[in-house]
Amino acid sequence: MKTIDNEPFEEKQSTELAIGSFIIITLLFILYILSDQSPNVLIIAWPFALSAIIVNAIMLFHLTEKFIHLPLQRRDIAVKILILLSNIPIAFFYYLLVMKN
């Protein structure tokens, strides 16, 4: 007899990564605005933004793989994917504001 495992998806790293990335990017954006748009802040922010994109992409691939292989937990995994992807429009908005000035 096969047992159906209907446990919730218990991975917190993706949510922590999304929230951490959002907080750090927002702090760097605020620092850029408060420093009268100093290019030195951009020198600090650019490597972080690039590394955040890479790490978030790796987590997205990981969650996508889990989404495919764990059909009973797809709803929980889909929510985590949406939380992770929610950083994209926020970062794009910050980018537009920085490039506009």
PDB file of C-alpha atoms in Angstrom:
ATOM      1  CA  MET A   1       0.000   0.000   0.000  1.00  0.00           C
ATOM      2  CA  LYS A   2       1.333   3.394  -1.013  1.00  0.00           C
ATOM      3  CA  THR A   3       1.211   6.182   1.566  1.00  0.00           C
ATOM      4  CA  ILE A   4       0.286   9.639   0.303  1.00  0.00           C
ATOM      5  CA  ASP A   5       2.548  12.241   1.845  1.00  0.00           C
ATOM      6  CA  ASN A   6       0.569  15.481   2.084  1.00  0.00           C
ATOM      7  CA  GLU A   7       2.965  17.485   4.230  1.00  0.00           C
ATOM      8  CA  PRO A   8       3.446  21.193   3.552  1.00  0.00           C
ATOM      9  CA  PHE A   9       6.582  22.255   1.711  1.00  0.00           C
ATOM     10  CA  GLU A  10       8.978  23.165   4.526  1.00  0.00           C
ATOM     11  CA  GLU A  11      11.668  25.225   2.800  1.00  0.00           C
ATOM     12  CA  LYS A  12      12.340  28.641   4.306  1.00  0.00           C
ATOM     13  CA  GLN A  13      15.528  29.566   2.463  1.00  0.00           C
ATOM     14  CA  SER A  14      13.745  30.876  -0.638  1.00  0.00           C
ATOM     15  CA  THR A  15      11.561  33.254   1.353  1.00  0.00           C
ATOM     16  CA  GLU A  16      14.510  34.393   3.456  1.00  0.00           C
ATOM     17  CA  LEU A  17      16.533  34.969   0.277  1.00  0.00           C
ATOM     18  CA  ALA A  18      13.742  37.019  -1.310  1.00  0.00           C
ATOM     19  CA  ILE A  19      13.199  39.145   1.801  1.00  0.00           C
ATOM     20  CA  GLY A  20      16.931  39.586   2.393  1.00  0.00           C
ATOM     21  CA  SER A  21      17.541  40.631  -1.210  1.00  0.00           C
ATOM     22  CA  PHE A  22      14.654  43.095  -1.039  1.00  0.00           C
ATOM     23  CA  ILE A  23      15.894  44.662   2.212  1.00  0.00           C
ATOM     24  CA  ILE A  24      19.503  45.029   1.022  1.00  0.00           C
ATOM     25  CA  ILE A  25      18.522  46.409  -2.393  1.00  0.00           C
ATOM     26  CA  THR A  26      16.128  48.878  -0.730  1.00  0.00           C
ATOM     27  CA  LEU A  27      18.812  49.998   1.737  1.00  0.00           C
ATOM     28  CA  LEU A  28      21.293  50.515  -1.103  1.00  0.00           C
ATOM     29  CA  PHE A  29      18.684  52.485  -3.046  1.00  0.00           C
ATOM     30  CA  ILE A  30      17.941  54.688  -0.012  1.00  0.00           C
ATOM     31  CA  LEU A  31      21.679  55.178   0.537  1.00  0.00           C
ATOM     32  CA  TYR A  32      22.043  56.214  -3.109  1.00  0.00           C
ATOM     33  CA  ILE A  33      19.231  58.771  -2.786  1.00  0.00           C
ATOM     34  CA  LEU A  34      20.483  60.124   0.560  1.00  0.00           C
ATOM     35  CA  SER A  35      24.080  60.452  -0.721  1.00  0.00           C
ATOM     36  CA  ASP A  36      22.953  62.869  -3.441  1.00  0.00           C
ATOM     37  CA  GLN A  37      23.264  60.127  -6.064  1.00  0.00           C
ATOM     38  CA  SER A  38      26.893  59.345  -5.384  1.00  0.00           C
ATOM     39  CA  PRO A  39      28.469  57.013  -7.961  1.00  0.00           C
ATOM     40  CA  ASN A  40      30.368  55.333  -5.093  1.00  0.00           C
ATOM     41  CA  VAL A  41      27.109  53.744  -3.936  1.00  0.00           C
ATOM     42  CA  LEU A  42      26.586  52.350  -7.426  1.00  0.00           C
ATOM     43  CA  ILE A  43      30.057  50.813  -7.287  1.00  0.00           C
ATOM     44  CA  ILE A  44      28.973  48.956  -4.144  1.00  0.00           C
ATOM     45  CA  ALA A  45      25.461  48.152  -5.397  1.00  0.00           C
ATOM     46  CA  TRP A  46      26.396  46.742  -8.815  1.00  0.00           C
ATOM     47  CA  PRO A  47      28.279  43.623  -7.576  1.00  0.00           C
ATOM     48  CA  PHE A  48      25.558  42.944  -5.021  1.00  0.00           C
ATOM     49  CA  ALA A  49      22.833  43.260  -7.648  1.00  0.00           C
ATOM     50  CA  LEU A  50      24.674  40.897  -9.978  1.00  0.00           C
ATOM     51  CA  SER A  51      25.237  38.322  -7.244  1.00  0.00           C
ATOM     52  CA  ALA A  52      21.615  38.648  -6.099  1.00  0.00           C
ATOM     53  CA  ILE A  53      20.432  37.933  -9.640  1.00  0.00           C
ATOM     54  CA  ILE A  54      22.607  34.829  -9.847  1.00  0.00           C
ATOM     55  CA  VAL A  55      21.618  33.467  -6.419  1.00  0.00           C
ATOM     56  CA  ASN A  56      17.925  34.178  -6.985  1.00  0.00           C
ATOM     57  CA  ALA A  57      18.100  32.453 -10.386  1.00  0.00           C
ATOM     58  CA  ILE A  58      19.655  29.374  -8.786  1.00  0.00           C
ATOM     59  CA  MET A  59      16.884  29.324  -6.171  1.00  0.00           C
ATOM     60  CA  LEU A  60      14.279  29.733  -8.913  1.00  0.00           C
ATOM     61  CA  PHE A  61      15.672  26.700 -10.754  1.00  0.00           C
ATOM     62  CA  HIS A  62      15.667  24.744  -7.489  1.00  0.00           C
ATOM     63  CA  LEU A  63      12.039  25.650  -6.762  1.00  0.00           C
ATOM     64  CA  THR A  64      11.034  24.857 -10.342  1.00  0.00           C
ATOM     65  CA  GLU A  65      12.609  21.415 -10.017  1.00  0.00           C
ATOM     66  CA  LYS A  66      10.727  20.832  -6.752  1.00  0.00           C
ATOM     67  CA  PHE A  67       7.523  22.079  -8.396  1.00  0.00           C
ATOM     68  CA  ILE A  68       7.895  19.446 -11.119  1.00  0.00           C
ATOM     69  CA  HIS A  69       8.810  16.545  -8.824  1.00  0.00           C
ATOM     70  CA  LEU A  70       6.462  17.210  -5.878  1.00  0.00           C
ATOM     71  CA  PRO A  71       2.950  17.464  -7.347  1.00  0.00           C
ATOM     72  CA  LEU A  72       1.199  17.338  -3.964  1.00  0.00           C
ATOM     73  CA  GLN A  73       3.062  20.409  -2.752  1.00  0.00           C
ATOM     74  CA  ARG A  74       2.795  22.542  -5.874  1.00  0.00           C
ATOM     75  CA  ARG A  75       0.611  25.192  -4.275  1.00  0.00           C
ATOM     76  CA  ASP A  76       3.156  25.923  -1.514  1.00  0.00           C
ATOM     77  CA  ILE A  77       6.037  25.877  -3.985  1.00  0.00           C
ATOM     78  CA  ALA A  78       4.180  28.184  -6.393  1.00  0.00           C
ATOM     79  CA  VAL A  79       3.691  30.734  -3.603  1.00  0.00           C
ATOM     80  CA  LYS A  80       7.423  30.621  -2.833  1.00  0.00           C
ATOM     81  CA  ILE A  81       8.211  31.095  -6.539  1.00  0.00           C
ATOM     82  CA  LEU A  82       5.910  34.131  -6.676  1.00  0.00           C
ATOM     83  CA  ILE A  83       7.531  35.618  -3.573  1.00  0.00           C
ATOM     84  CA  LEU A  84      10.952  35.147  -5.159  1.00  0.00           C
ATOM     85  CA  LEU A  85       9.817  36.666  -8.462  1.00  0.00           C
ATOM     86  CA  SER A  86       8.221  39.662  -6.734  1.00  0.00           C
ATOM     87  CA  ASN A  87      11.681  41.230  -6.417  1.00  0.00           C
ATOM     88  CA  ILE A  88      11.966  41.661 -10.186  1.00  0.00           C
ATOM     89  CA  PRO A  89       9.475  44.553 -10.622  1.00  0.00           C
ATOM     90  CA  ILE A  90      10.771  46.245  -7.468  1.00  0.00           C
ATOM     91  CA  ALA A  91      14.386  46.095  -8.640  1.00  0.00           C
ATOM     92  CA  PHE A  92      13.341  47.257 -12.113  1.00  0.00           C
ATOM     93  CA  PHE A  93      11.530  50.240 -10.568  1.00  0.00           C
ATOM     94  CA  TYR A  94      14.648  51.150  -8.567  1.00  0.00           C
ATOM     95  CA  TYR A  95      16.740  50.792 -11.728  1.00  0.00           C
ATOM     96  CA  LEU A  96      14.436  53.141 -13.646  1.00  0.00           C
ATOM     97  CA  LEU A  97      14.624  55.738 -10.878  1.00  0.00           C
ATOM     98  CA  VAL A  98      18.425  55.586 -10.749  1.00  0.00           C
ATOM     99  CA  MET A  99      18.837  55.787 -14.534  1.00  0.00           C
ATOM    100  CA  LYS A 100      16.335  58.634 -14.837  1.00  0.00           C
ATOM    101  CA  ASN A 101      18.516  60.927 -12.705  1.00  0.00           C
TER     102      ASN A 101
END
